[in-house]
XYZ file of C-alpha atoms in Angstrom:
756
model
C 21.184 -31.839 -30.249
C 23.363 -28.455 -29.965
C 25.708 -28.387 -27.230
C 24.642 -26.118 -24.191
C 24.987 -25.431 -20.401
C 23.970 -28.537 -18.799
C 20.675 -28.428 -17.017
C 20.903 -27.881 -13.391
C 17.808 -27.943 -10.671
C 17.021 -26.974 -7.671
C 14.046 -27.939 -5.457
C 10.988 -25.604 -5.544
C 9.278 -23.891 -3.030
C 7.163 -26.597 -1.915
C 9.477 -29.085 -1.739
C 8.490 -30.530 -4.958
C 11.049 -31.422 -8.099
C 10.653 -31.155 -11.443
C 7.256 -32.638 -12.822
C 7.576 -35.935 -14.381
C 7.095 -34.622 -17.815
C 10.524 -32.820 -17.138
C 12.905 -35.352 -17.867
C 16.663 -34.871 -18.539
C 20.181 -35.173 -16.712
C 20.381 -33.371 -13.612
C 23.919 -32.059 -12.928
C 24.250 -30.269 -9.727
C 26.647 -27.567 -10.301
C 28.336 -25.415 -7.450
C 27.048 -21.769 -7.195
C 30.518 -20.507 -7.178
C 31.170 -22.143 -10.528
C 27.640 -20.655 -12.068
C 28.478 -17.055 -10.811
C 31.955 -17.391 -12.689
C 30.197 -17.989 -16.150
C 29.713 -15.309 -18.320
C 28.876 -14.329 -21.776
C 30.254 -11.331 -22.999
C 27.125 -9.436 -21.943
C 25.666 -10.492 -19.446
C 25.538 -13.834 -17.077
C 24.160 -16.965 -17.683
C 21.130 -17.696 -15.454
C 21.891 -19.787 -12.490
C 20.243 -21.660 -9.349
C 19.716 -18.824 -6.793
C 19.793 -15.870 -8.741
C 17.260 -13.117 -7.946
C 14.939 -10.878 -9.917
C 12.326 -7.871 -8.696
C 9.505 -9.432 -10.760
C 8.502 -11.992 -13.325
C 8.695 -9.250 -15.985
C 12.677 -8.574 -14.937
C 13.293 -12.542 -15.353
C 11.559 -12.876 -18.631
C 13.587 -9.890 -20.130
C 17.077 -11.337 -18.510
C 16.191 -14.843 -20.011
C 14.935 -13.253 -23.242
C 18.571 -11.453 -23.526
C 20.490 -14.692 -22.658
C 18.025 -16.405 -25.458
C 18.846 -13.909 -28.270
C 22.251 -14.085 -27.808
C 22.388 -18.228 -28.022
C 20.018 -18.059 -30.988
C 16.416 -18.689 -29.742
C 13.481 -17.095 -28.289
C 11.282 -17.757 -25.354
C 7.642 -17.804 -24.509
C 5.706 -17.668 -20.804
C 4.296 -21.300 -19.896
C 1.249 -21.679 -17.976
C 2.014 -22.272 -14.248
C 2.160 -25.995 -12.841
C 1.147 -27.843 -10.001
C -0.821 -26.189 -6.988
C 1.720 -23.328 -6.528
C -1.137 -20.761 -7.244
C -3.824 -21.626 -5.332
C -4.851 -19.134 -2.910
C -1.989 -17.273 -3.115
C -1.531 -16.071 -6.824
C 0.991 -17.107 -9.250
C 4.320 -18.083 -7.228
C 6.094 -19.924 -9.773
C 6.648 -19.599 -13.639
C 8.206 -21.582 -16.357
C 9.806 -19.472 -19.180
C 10.575 -22.155 -22.215
C 12.251 -22.207 -25.752
C 9.776 -21.071 -27.970
C 10.182 -24.291 -29.737
C 9.008 -26.429 -26.761
C 6.081 -28.650 -26.392
C 4.123 -29.924 -29.398
C 1.248 -28.742 -31.638
C -2.454 -29.512 -30.797
C -5.113 -30.107 -33.090
C -8.207 -27.648 -32.298
C -11.468 -27.454 -33.406
C -12.908 -25.093 -35.454
C -16.246 -23.350 -35.114
C -18.216 -25.826 -37.005
C -16.731 -28.864 -35.351
C -14.244 -29.744 -37.667
C -10.558 -30.346 -37.167
C -8.196 -27.615 -38.333
C -5.882 -28.484 -41.014
C -2.331 -29.660 -40.028
C -0.363 -26.558 -40.234
C 3.402 -26.316 -39.959
C 4.682 -25.933 -36.316
C 7.820 -24.587 -35.310
C 7.118 -26.659 -31.784
C 9.458 -29.844 -31.535
C 9.599 -31.029 -27.672
C 12.416 -28.575 -26.722
C 13.152 -29.145 -23.101
C 15.200 -25.871 -22.646
C 13.451 -23.714 -19.925
C 14.059 -21.634 -16.751
C 11.907 -21.705 -13.548
C 11.652 -19.163 -11.031
C 9.852 -19.140 -7.887
C 8.147 -16.443 -5.757
C 9.339 -16.120 -2.332
C 9.190 -13.132 0.301
C 11.970 -11.901 2.417
C 10.885 -9.617 4.969
C 7.807 -9.734 3.443
C 9.216 -7.822 0.157
C 8.625 -10.545 -2.571
C 11.262 -11.646 -4.857
C 11.162 -14.353 -7.855
C 14.731 -16.902 -7.613
C 15.536 -19.157 -10.220
C 15.157 -22.739 -8.897
C 15.713 -24.604 -12.438
C 17.502 -24.160 -15.351
C 18.294 -26.057 -18.598
C 19.784 -25.171 -22.072
C 19.895 -28.238 -24.066
C 17.735 -27.781 -27.241
C 17.110 -30.585 -29.674
C 16.682 -28.321 -32.305
C 19.813 -26.016 -34.309
C 20.259 -22.694 -32.841
C 20.234 -19.529 -35.185
C 22.821 -17.167 -36.308
C 22.818 -13.802 -35.180
C 21.338 -12.548 -38.468
C 18.444 -14.960 -38.603
C 17.635 -14.800 -34.587
C 16.618 -10.868 -35.070
C 13.612 -12.379 -37.572
C 12.131 -14.064 -34.771
C 8.439 -12.773 -33.997
C 9.808 -12.316 -30.376
C 12.523 -9.674 -31.185
C 10.623 -7.989 -34.007
C 10.146 -5.128 -31.815
C 10.003 -1.388 -32.720
C 11.349 1.034 -30.233
C 9.405 4.376 -29.117
C 11.874 6.543 -31.114
C 11.152 4.120 -34.286
C 7.400 4.515 -33.943
C 7.531 8.104 -33.550
C 9.610 8.230 -36.885
C 7.486 5.939 -38.701
C 4.224 7.622 -37.619
C 6.040 11.164 -38.999
C 6.990 9.022 -42.117
C 3.327 7.930 -42.724
C 2.420 11.758 -42.100
C 4.474 12.596 -45.035
C 2.914 10.023 -47.286
C 5.739 7.838 -47.562
C 5.561 3.992 -48.485
C 6.207 1.435 -46.062
C 9.200 0.128 -48.240
C 10.543 3.700 -48.219
C 10.354 4.030 -44.423
C 12.208 0.830 -43.890
C 15.087 1.769 -46.521
C 15.350 5.533 -45.187
C 15.831 4.063 -41.605
C 18.304 1.471 -42.580
C 20.261 4.375 -44.017
C 20.008 6.502 -41.013
C 21.057 3.660 -38.826
C 24.265 2.595 -41.025
C 23.047 -1.020 -41.374
C 22.787 -3.579 -44.538
C 19.728 -3.982 -46.139
C 17.177 -6.110 -44.320
C 18.903 -6.162 -40.857
C 16.306 -4.015 -39.148
C 14.519 -5.559 -35.828
C 11.144 -5.656 -37.543
C 10.020 -6.208 -40.892
C 7.583 -4.544 -43.190
C 4.292 -6.681 -41.798
C 5.254 -4.974 -38.259
C 5.472 -1.855 -39.554
C 1.905 -2.360 -41.584
C 0.656 -3.773 -38.286
C 1.775 -0.905 -36.333
C 0.386 1.807 -38.819
C -2.740 -0.201 -38.546
C -2.935 0.348 -34.775
C -2.391 4.025 -35.186
C -5.423 4.202 -37.250
C -7.455 2.335 -34.504
C -6.682 4.579 -31.708
C -6.603 8.214 -32.823
C -4.184 9.953 -30.399
C -5.348 13.353 -31.419
C -9.073 13.113 -30.652
C -8.673 11.115 -27.473
C -7.323 13.977 -25.523
C -10.051 16.141 -26.763
C -12.806 13.432 -25.797
C -10.957 13.102 -22.094
C -11.568 16.990 -21.945
C -15.144 16.508 -22.831
C -15.487 13.895 -20.575
C -14.434 15.697 -17.538
C -16.225 18.772 -18.703
C -19.315 16.371 -18.575
C -18.799 15.094 -15.165
C -18.262 18.641 -13.740
C -21.833 19.628 -15.467
C -23.338 16.279 -13.649
C -21.511 16.854 -10.163
C -20.283 20.609 -9.459
C -17.840 19.048 -6.917
C -15.824 16.968 -9.510
C -13.153 18.884 -10.164
C -10.357 18.602 -13.118
C -7.619 20.809 -14.448
C -5.616 20.489 -17.668
C -2.973 22.090 -19.451
C -2.002 22.771 -23.797
C 1.040 22.786 -25.183
C 2.361 25.076 -27.864
C 0.592 22.707 -30.657
C -2.613 22.858 -28.826
C -1.995 18.996 -27.636
C -2.530 17.753 -24.287
C 0.410 17.943 -22.013
C -0.954 17.418 -18.489
C -4.350 16.989 -16.994
C -5.610 16.133 -13.594
C -9.026 15.234 -11.379
C -10.448 14.422 -8.470
C -13.857 13.269 -7.206
C -16.377 14.872 -4.736
C -15.816 12.013 -2.231
C -11.910 12.267 -2.577
C -11.937 16.003 -1.401
C -14.187 14.850 1.612
C -11.889 12.090 2.750
C -8.921 14.279 2.412
C -10.401 16.592 5.085
C -9.863 13.719 7.572
C -7.037 11.483 6.203
C -5.142 13.803 3.780
C -2.295 14.647 6.673
C -0.578 11.233 5.216
C -0.390 11.050 1.605
C 1.337 8.137 -0.928
C 1.808 9.921 -4.315
C 2.761 7.060 -6.724
C 4.518 7.929 -10.043
C 5.825 4.349 -11.000
C 3.328 3.510 -13.776
C 2.909 4.905 -17.155
C -0.064 4.779 -19.638
C 1.959 2.746 -22.365
C -0.347 3.354 -25.199
C -0.554 6.802 -24.756
C 2.916 7.436 -23.364
C 1.856 9.535 -20.403
C 3.026 9.285 -16.851
C 0.504 8.349 -14.151
C 0.491 9.939 -10.842
C -1.837 8.553 -8.032
C -2.620 10.451 -4.592
C -3.533 7.850 -1.964
C -4.086 7.883 1.518
C -5.363 5.277 4.575
C -8.200 6.176 6.539
C -9.282 5.128 9.952
C -9.710 1.359 8.750
C -6.638 1.010 7.516
C -8.381 0.901 3.898
C -6.494 2.914 1.212
C -8.623 5.790 0.005
C -8.266 7.498 -3.412
C -7.410 11.114 -3.346
C -6.611 12.273 -6.946
C -5.049 11.349 -10.329
C -2.683 13.136 -12.734
C -1.614 12.162 -16.448
C 1.856 14.079 -17.321
C 3.170 13.983 -20.933
C 6.811 14.584 -19.535
C 8.512 13.460 -16.517
C 10.657 16.839 -15.256
C 10.537 19.175 -12.368
C 7.825 21.524 -14.074
C 5.407 18.708 -14.746
C 5.651 17.851 -11.274
C 5.281 21.390 -9.984
C 2.461 21.552 -12.265
C 0.671 18.489 -10.806
C 1.568 19.590 -7.082
C 0.139 22.641 -7.353
C -3.026 21.594 -9.388
C -3.465 18.903 -6.566
C -3.100 21.567 -3.823
C -6.102 23.440 -5.738
C -8.169 20.594 -5.332
C -7.874 20.181 -1.889
C -8.265 24.136 -0.995
C -4.866 24.860 -0.270
C -4.121 22.001 2.632
C -0.918 20.311 2.389
C -0.400 16.987 3.550
C 1.911 16.873 6.809
C 3.627 13.837 5.331
C 4.430 13.009 1.751
C 5.639 9.260 0.491
C 6.725 8.988 -2.978
C 9.423 6.777 -4.994
C 13.192 7.843 -5.368
C 12.298 10.450 -8.235
C 15.021 13.275 -8.264
C 12.685 15.041 -10.510
C 9.566 14.956 -7.689
C 11.939 15.449 -4.795
C 13.092 18.800 -6.248
C 9.307 19.470 -7.264
C 7.998 18.853 -3.869
C 10.903 21.063 -2.243
C 9.367 23.903 -3.936
C 6.074 23.383 -4.268
C 5.158 21.704 -0.581
C 7.981 23.268 1.490
C 6.513 22.796 4.705
C 5.703 18.910 3.778
C 8.173 16.199 5.124
C 8.677 14.511 1.969
C 10.079 10.685 2.547
C 10.755 7.742 -0.025
C 9.298 4.344 0.062
C 11.134 1.784 1.497
C 9.623 -1.063 -0.941
C 10.770 1.064 -4.051
C 14.506 0.851 -2.819
C 14.521 -2.690 -1.780
C 13.119 -3.727 -4.654
C 16.162 -2.657 -6.928
C 18.769 -4.494 -4.316
C 18.446 -7.539 -6.203
C 19.557 -6.199 -9.367
C 22.114 -3.723 -7.483
C 23.617 -6.176 -5.032
C 22.876 -9.979 -5.587
C 25.580 -10.408 -8.020
C 28.140 -8.328 -6.409
C 27.575 -9.990 -2.862
C 26.700 -13.357 -4.208
C 26.135 -16.107 -1.035
C 26.573 -12.843 1.365
C 23.549 -11.199 -0.203
C 20.951 -12.790 2.103
C 23.387 -11.578 5.437
C 23.820 -8.325 4.218
C 19.882 -7.533 3.297
C 18.803 -8.735 6.795
C 21.605 -6.106 8.114
C 20.106 -3.428 6.037
C 16.540 -4.194 7.235
C 17.569 -4.283 10.779
C 19.483 -0.979 10.413
C 16.291 0.527 8.641
C 13.883 -0.059 11.685
C 16.917 1.435 14.272
C 15.176 3.993 16.840
C 18.137 5.992 17.538
C 19.756 8.108 15.290
C 23.356 7.343 17.017
C 22.799 3.633 16.448
C 22.141 4.013 12.609
C 25.103 5.925 12.081
C 27.680 3.709 14.047
C 25.714 0.262 12.773
C 25.881 1.670 9.168
C 29.730 1.988 9.518
C 30.151 -1.102 10.559
C 27.850 -2.850 7.896
C 29.945 -0.720 5.227
C 33.308 -2.516 6.804
C 31.924 -5.717 6.936
C 30.712 -6.235 3.243
C 33.562 -3.745 2.041
C 30.914 -1.348 0.183
C 32.875 1.787 0.732
C 33.105 2.849 -3.212
C 29.695 1.326 -3.952
C 27.709 4.293 -5.841
C 24.445 2.816 -4.644
C 25.375 2.542 -1.101
C 26.778 5.935 -1.351
C 23.701 7.478 -2.819
C 21.635 5.849 -0.033
C 23.611 7.391 2.850
C 23.166 10.452 1.225
C 20.194 10.454 1.376
C 18.989 8.412 4.284
C 16.743 11.339 5.819
C 14.364 10.348 3.499
C 13.855 6.577 4.102
C 15.602 5.546 7.220
C 12.961 5.413 10.203
C 15.630 6.781 12.703
C 15.195 9.871 10.835
C 11.434 9.818 9.843
C 9.758 8.709 13.278
C 9.370 12.416 14.386
C 6.770 12.759 11.233
C 3.297 11.274 11.158
C 2.972 8.871 8.373
C -0.263 6.740 9.340
C 1.369 3.586 8.913
C 2.142 4.031 5.183
C 5.681 3.038 5.362
C 5.071 -0.542 6.146
C 5.264 -2.980 3.849
C 1.969 -4.454 4.218
C 0.297 -0.959 3.765
C 2.437 -0.342 0.797
C 1.278 -3.970 -1.157
C -2.109 -2.798 -0.378
C -1.820 0.383 -1.804
C 0.154 -0.866 -5.250
C -2.689 -3.401 -5.219
C -5.164 -0.204 -5.403
C -3.112 1.336 -7.924
C -3.237 -1.940 -10.211
C -6.746 -2.297 -10.405
C -6.738 1.204 -11.859
C -4.278 0.477 -14.012
C -6.195 -2.758 -15.467
C -9.353 -0.864 -16.027
C -7.476 1.162 -18.674
C -8.776 0.771 -22.187
C -9.326 3.970 -24.130
C -8.109 7.403 -22.835
C -10.944 9.188 -22.993
C -12.825 6.562 -20.709
C -10.304 6.194 -18.512
C -11.534 8.924 -16.035
C -14.891 7.059 -15.772
C -13.334 4.158 -15.281
C -11.092 5.356 -12.379
C -14.074 6.586 -10.876
C -15.741 2.990 -11.025
C -12.999 1.577 -9.097
C -13.086 4.438 -6.606
C -16.697 3.820 -5.968
C -16.059 0.222 -5.493
C -13.382 1.091 -3.203
C -15.927 3.145 -1.440
C -18.332 0.855 -1.028
C -16.463 -2.176 0.060
C -15.219 0.522 2.887
C -18.387 1.516 3.890
C -19.730 -1.986 4.060
C -16.766 -2.723 6.582
C -17.440 0.568 8.654
C -21.016 -0.196 8.858
C -21.885 -0.372 12.741
C -22.774 -4.063 13.631
C -25.102 -5.182 16.378
C -23.366 -7.626 17.360
C -19.664 -6.822 16.661
C -16.940 -8.737 18.814
C -13.934 -7.572 19.831
C -11.480 -9.804 21.609
C -9.668 -8.782 24.573
C -6.029 -10.409 25.263
C -4.645 -8.470 27.957
C -8.157 -8.423 30.562
C -6.255 -4.608 31.392
C -8.937 -1.651 31.435
C -6.779 0.399 28.954
C -7.577 -2.010 26.387
C -11.510 -2.366 27.329
C -11.414 1.688 27.257
C -9.636 1.688 23.607
C -12.047 -1.148 22.158
C -14.965 1.205 22.554
C -12.755 4.673 20.880
C -10.520 3.092 18.605
C -11.653 1.272 14.935
C -10.647 -2.372 14.974
C -7.456 -1.724 12.819
C -6.232 1.318 15.332
C -7.216 -1.100 18.099
C -5.435 -3.940 16.626
C -2.058 -1.772 16.486
C -2.757 -0.229 20.287
C -3.107 -4.234 21.316
C -0.042 -5.291 19.697
C 1.877 -2.942 21.733
C -0.446 -3.617 24.988
C 1.244 -7.461 24.707
C 4.635 -6.409 24.563
C 4.572 -3.811 27.379
C 4.677 -6.405 30.456
C 7.948 -7.290 29.026
C 9.668 -3.955 29.880
C 10.688 -2.502 33.226
C 9.749 1.361 34.226
C 12.207 3.135 36.640
C 11.574 6.500 38.232
C 14.207 9.240 37.058
C 12.731 12.441 38.216
C 9.184 13.727 38.729
C 7.171 12.798 35.608
C 10.156 11.146 33.957
C 10.790 7.574 33.661
C 13.580 5.205 32.239
C 11.803 2.227 30.123
C 13.550 -0.571 29.093
C 13.231 -4.127 27.970
C 14.075 -6.769 30.946
C 16.774 -8.612 29.198
C 18.535 -5.150 28.250
C 21.401 -3.912 30.592
C 21.640 -0.504 29.306
C 20.027 2.073 27.082
C 16.017 2.272 26.951
C 13.624 5.008 26.108
C 12.911 8.120 28.291
C 9.158 8.522 28.882
C 7.941 11.535 30.179
C 4.441 11.340 31.616
C 2.512 14.137 33.491
C -1.282 12.621 33.639
C -2.301 16.144 35.289
C -1.114 17.796 32.217
C -2.266 15.101 30.050
C 1.544 15.553 28.663
C 3.210 11.876 27.265
C 6.082 11.624 25.437
C 8.629 8.778 24.316
C 12.224 9.101 23.093
C 10.806 6.418 20.406
C 8.329 8.608 18.509
C 6.162 5.886 17.998
C 3.320 8.102 18.806
C 4.294 10.801 16.554
C 4.918 8.163 13.850
C 1.991 6.298 13.933
C -0.470 7.716 16.095
C -0.594 4.731 18.766
C 0.805 4.843 21.915
C 3.966 2.722 22.650
C 4.836 -0.281 24.590
C 6.989 2.183 26.913
C 4.278 4.875 27.275
C 1.868 1.828 28.107
C 3.903 0.286 30.625
C 4.193 3.790 32.361
C 0.780 4.365 32.312
C 0.021 0.774 33.981
C 2.592 1.507 36.482
C 0.906 4.685 37.506
C -2.558 2.807 38.192
C -3.513 4.814 34.909
C -6.700 2.715 33.785
C -7.628 5.338 30.869
C -5.677 6.535 27.865
C -5.770 10.591 28.163
C -8.216 11.790 25.241
C -5.506 13.742 23.091
C -3.481 10.355 22.830
C -6.839 8.759 20.956
C -6.517 10.809 18.010
C -10.064 11.452 16.159
C -8.080 10.077 13.019
C -8.233 6.588 14.462
C -11.943 6.761 16.358
C -14.932 4.983 15.454
C -16.889 7.948 14.815
C -14.273 9.963 12.399
C -15.646 11.282 9.637
C -14.873 12.201 6.355
C -17.006 15.161 5.830
C -17.326 16.629 9.388
C -14.921 16.084 12.440
C -16.869 17.602 15.480
C -13.962 16.508 18.177
C -11.450 18.188 16.273
C -13.450 21.706 16.795
C -15.452 20.852 20.267
C -13.984 22.402 23.436
C -12.754 19.725 25.898
C -16.162 20.293 28.150
C -17.948 19.245 25.024
C -16.176 16.657 23.901
C -17.894 13.867 25.990
C -21.274 14.505 25.028
C -20.284 14.874 21.523
C -19.003 11.465 21.550
C -22.261 10.355 23.563
C -24.247 11.976 20.294
C -22.317 9.860 17.780
C -22.587 6.509 19.843
C -26.353 7.370 19.796
C -26.295 7.905 16.133
C -24.595 4.711 15.646
C -27.194 2.843 17.731
C -29.559 4.370 15.880
C -28.267 3.442 12.131
C -27.908 0.026 13.481
C -31.080 -0.647 14.729
C -32.943 1.226 11.797
C -31.598 -0.891 9.054
C -32.956 -4.011 10.248
C -36.253 -3.601 8.544
C -37.673 -1.515 6.083
C -40.644 -0.151 8.778
C -37.683 0.726 10.951
C -35.992 2.655 8.469
C -38.909 4.530 7.702
C -39.896 5.564 11.033
C -36.307 6.403 12.012
C -35.987 8.578 9.234
C -39.383 10.224 10.065
C -38.651 10.891 13.811
C -35.169 12.095 12.699
C -36.245 14.888 10.605
C -38.776 15.944 13.319
C -35.962 16.184 15.762
C -33.774 17.917 13.605
C -36.445 20.242 12.938
C -37.290 21.065 16.673
C -33.634 21.428 17.230
C -33.189 23.845 14.452
C -36.071 25.602 16.047
C -34.039 26.149 19.108
C -32.574 29.637 20.029
C -28.524 29.527 19.311
C -28.097 31.086 22.659
C -24.419 30.488 24.287
C -24.503 28.515 27.720
C -22.114 26.865 29.552
C -21.556 23.072 28.728
C -21.703 22.379 32.130
C -25.046 23.564 32.844
C -26.529 21.670 30.350
C -28.040 18.256 31.339
C -28.016 15.182 28.870
C -30.430 12.288 29.609
C -28.472 9.278 28.414
C -30.514 6.251 28.167
C -29.474 3.586 30.217
C -30.195 0.709 27.848
C -27.915 2.218 24.862
C -25.759 -0.887 23.960
C -22.020 -0.365 22.290
C -20.580 -3.373 19.889
C -19.826 -6.463 22.413
C -16.122 -7.243 23.356
C -14.713 -10.656 24.184
C -12.124 -11.451 26.053
C -9.377 -14.345 25.595
C -11.681 -16.525 27.883
C -14.853 -16.210 25.674
C -16.566 -14.361 28.247
C -18.376 -11.404 26.246
C -18.447 -7.913 27.841
C -20.680 -5.229 26.573
C -20.448 -1.564 27.331
C -23.046 0.714 28.574
C -23.234 4.430 28.261
C -23.935 6.396 31.276
C -21.015 8.451 32.410
C -17.823 8.325 30.303
C -15.994 6.670 33.683
C -18.732 4.203 33.968
C -17.203 0.646 34.409
C -17.738 -2.629 32.421
C -20.149 -4.805 33.116
C -19.616 -8.262 33.142
C -21.926 -11.071 31.363
C -23.608 -11.274 27.783
C -26.597 -8.995 27.503
C -28.576 -10.465 24.873
C -31.307 -8.150 22.889
C -34.664 -9.882 23.893
C -37.405 -9.612 21.099
C -40.920 -8.320 22.033
C -43.468 -10.945 22.703
C -46.978 -10.450 21.310
C -46.183 -7.008 20.618
C -44.813 -6.194 24.046
C -41.567 -5.005 24.784
C -40.108 -6.861 27.322
C -37.378 -4.273 29.326
C -33.769 -5.528 29.792
C -32.464 -6.145 32.857
C -29.009 -4.106 33.886
C -27.095 -3.751 36.919
C -25.936 -0.261 37.575
C -22.900 0.694 39.885
C -21.926 4.024 41.079
C -18.920 5.865 39.450
C -15.610 3.688 39.951
C -12.236 4.719 40.254
C -10.119 2.178 39.844
C -12.153 -0.406 38.308
C -13.349 -2.247 41.426
C -17.020 -2.000 42.056
C -17.276 -2.275 45.965
C -16.758 1.464 46.334
C -16.474 4.813 44.922
C -14.131 7.705 44.639
C -15.271 9.052 47.998
C -13.629 6.208 49.766
C -11.135 4.947 47.294
C -8.105 3.463 48.880
C -5.836 4.468 45.777
C -7.128 8.351 45.963
C -7.106 8.462 49.756
C -4.484 11.382 50.578
C -3.242 11.803 47.468
C -5.534 14.464 46.069
C -5.978 12.888 42.834
C -9.016 12.788 40.807
C -10.240 10.863 37.906
C -8.672 13.053 35.418
C -5.133 12.429 36.872
C -5.699 8.972 36.661
C -5.967 9.204 33.226
C -9.872 8.918 32.529
C -11.626 11.090 29.876
């Protein structure tokens, strides 16, 4: 048995130690001792070592194994770690670990006993997935370097199959040699002479080269781009709204190509204000960079806007992609654009999108921390990351600048190149600099993970380049169907009310469940803050435990002017807890219409947005019409007979409306007769009481009690009984606005109190 590093072990994430088959001597070793152990190239694996991903851990252990004289392989996960949460534990073992197993052939006979290299070696490294601040990391929890076989020498280990790799540059030269008609042996000899190495010392063998040449024959890279363009042309012929563009280089080879679908262009009209341009993936089989434009709709679901394949990664390539995307979207640039930390892309955005606020995704930055700082900071790494994340989420610029300097002094990072770079680019990633801009929640770690999952589905669908456009279309279509199913109005949809405030009840009828959930989070925190009048229309709001500081809120309800120094509304489109506290203190029971953005409303449409073009006088009636339409759809899809009648009657109504003259008449002179039995989605409070909203006027209060649909008996419709109240002003039903004690003598009306 060879001498190696003794085994060290730590309990895994679920509290279990090594499984029963992991026998061996366990020796506890302090982390400081392990940190000091190094080879001439890199560190020996140690307990607590962190990696961004499984692949990063595999590459590190693979490099260590090559120096020691063995290779590794991925072992299957064991235990119950992966159930329901994906893979959370992985073992990497020596290539000679385990024992060969006899397998049955197709005819049911045992296969011949072939000689195997496996001898039950127990050398391994175990990693476990853990999440700090919702950012997953893989940590080494167990490691053993004890082998029961001889380790190979440096000139022998390179011949192991795991290390017989061919670099992209070598692949390109082999391809060129093959086109010149050279034999495989001639290729190997020529490359040995070029690299100045001894005969037979290349990291790949003759068989590897022959397999590579065979793969070149299976994938015709010269014809695939032509087929890809032909496929795009076919899709364009089938649907004129499908858009694509491409560029050929001087050798008539495909250099760049971009495309988008008709549904994506429609979605961009309503939800293209905040966009993610992900360029962190490549199509390795064709050595092309993949760029994907995505966003988020009013239900918080990822929406696809476009795709681009780039041959090179430089300013010119990114500029071509950005200009092409703007052309697809009729020149409409996003308000904000989120990307990874790519300096070439940064320069291209500054040139092509000068009016767009460009920011870096914090997830891409945090994912590099384990490589940048874990070894440097050692046991202080977790504390430093907590401090960094707290700085990232601060509200005021002055606080960020002051605490950043304190953090640098505390951890002694004055000369660290990564810290210097992060500070120089702080306006691109730190929230205190980004809050004045609208990002629709795309900067959150949860939304970033959702976006990554969507892009992974696109990547997992790739096979051949000429089929890639169709495969992306299938993924997008599946995502759109899932989104449509979620957005479909439901007859008995319930929304849980947690505060009982009229503001919450009102928002539940206007916002999507996703946006309402975000507003509800702020409403639950609002009572923890105190509001002080500083001047007319100016308030200071601070937490009840806070002695100094606080946020400055401007609230002039008669002019529908609301703002807060925390910029939460500008950043997310949702009012903050500070503003909600002021509204509640000033007896405002509805959120003013401008602060319920159409982007987050239930009736936000990807094709048209009537409220964006309607005047304020029309907005209530347009909302009423949209509510009627939603109710019509919900009732019609119950049965085929209902659907047929709805289509027939709707066509007749639409034809009649088109025949009416297009005269300009004041909206206030038009009388809309609203059916009193129009039922909006039910709302359930925390006590289990269901409240249903009836549409009369927009100021009509909520009715209490559960209104159940009564089915007709013997073909006769039984009318529903409703309680009707006069217009209320403050949420109490015993009086109306003419004798309201809250409005008496104050010259206030419904608008001044914040009603829509």
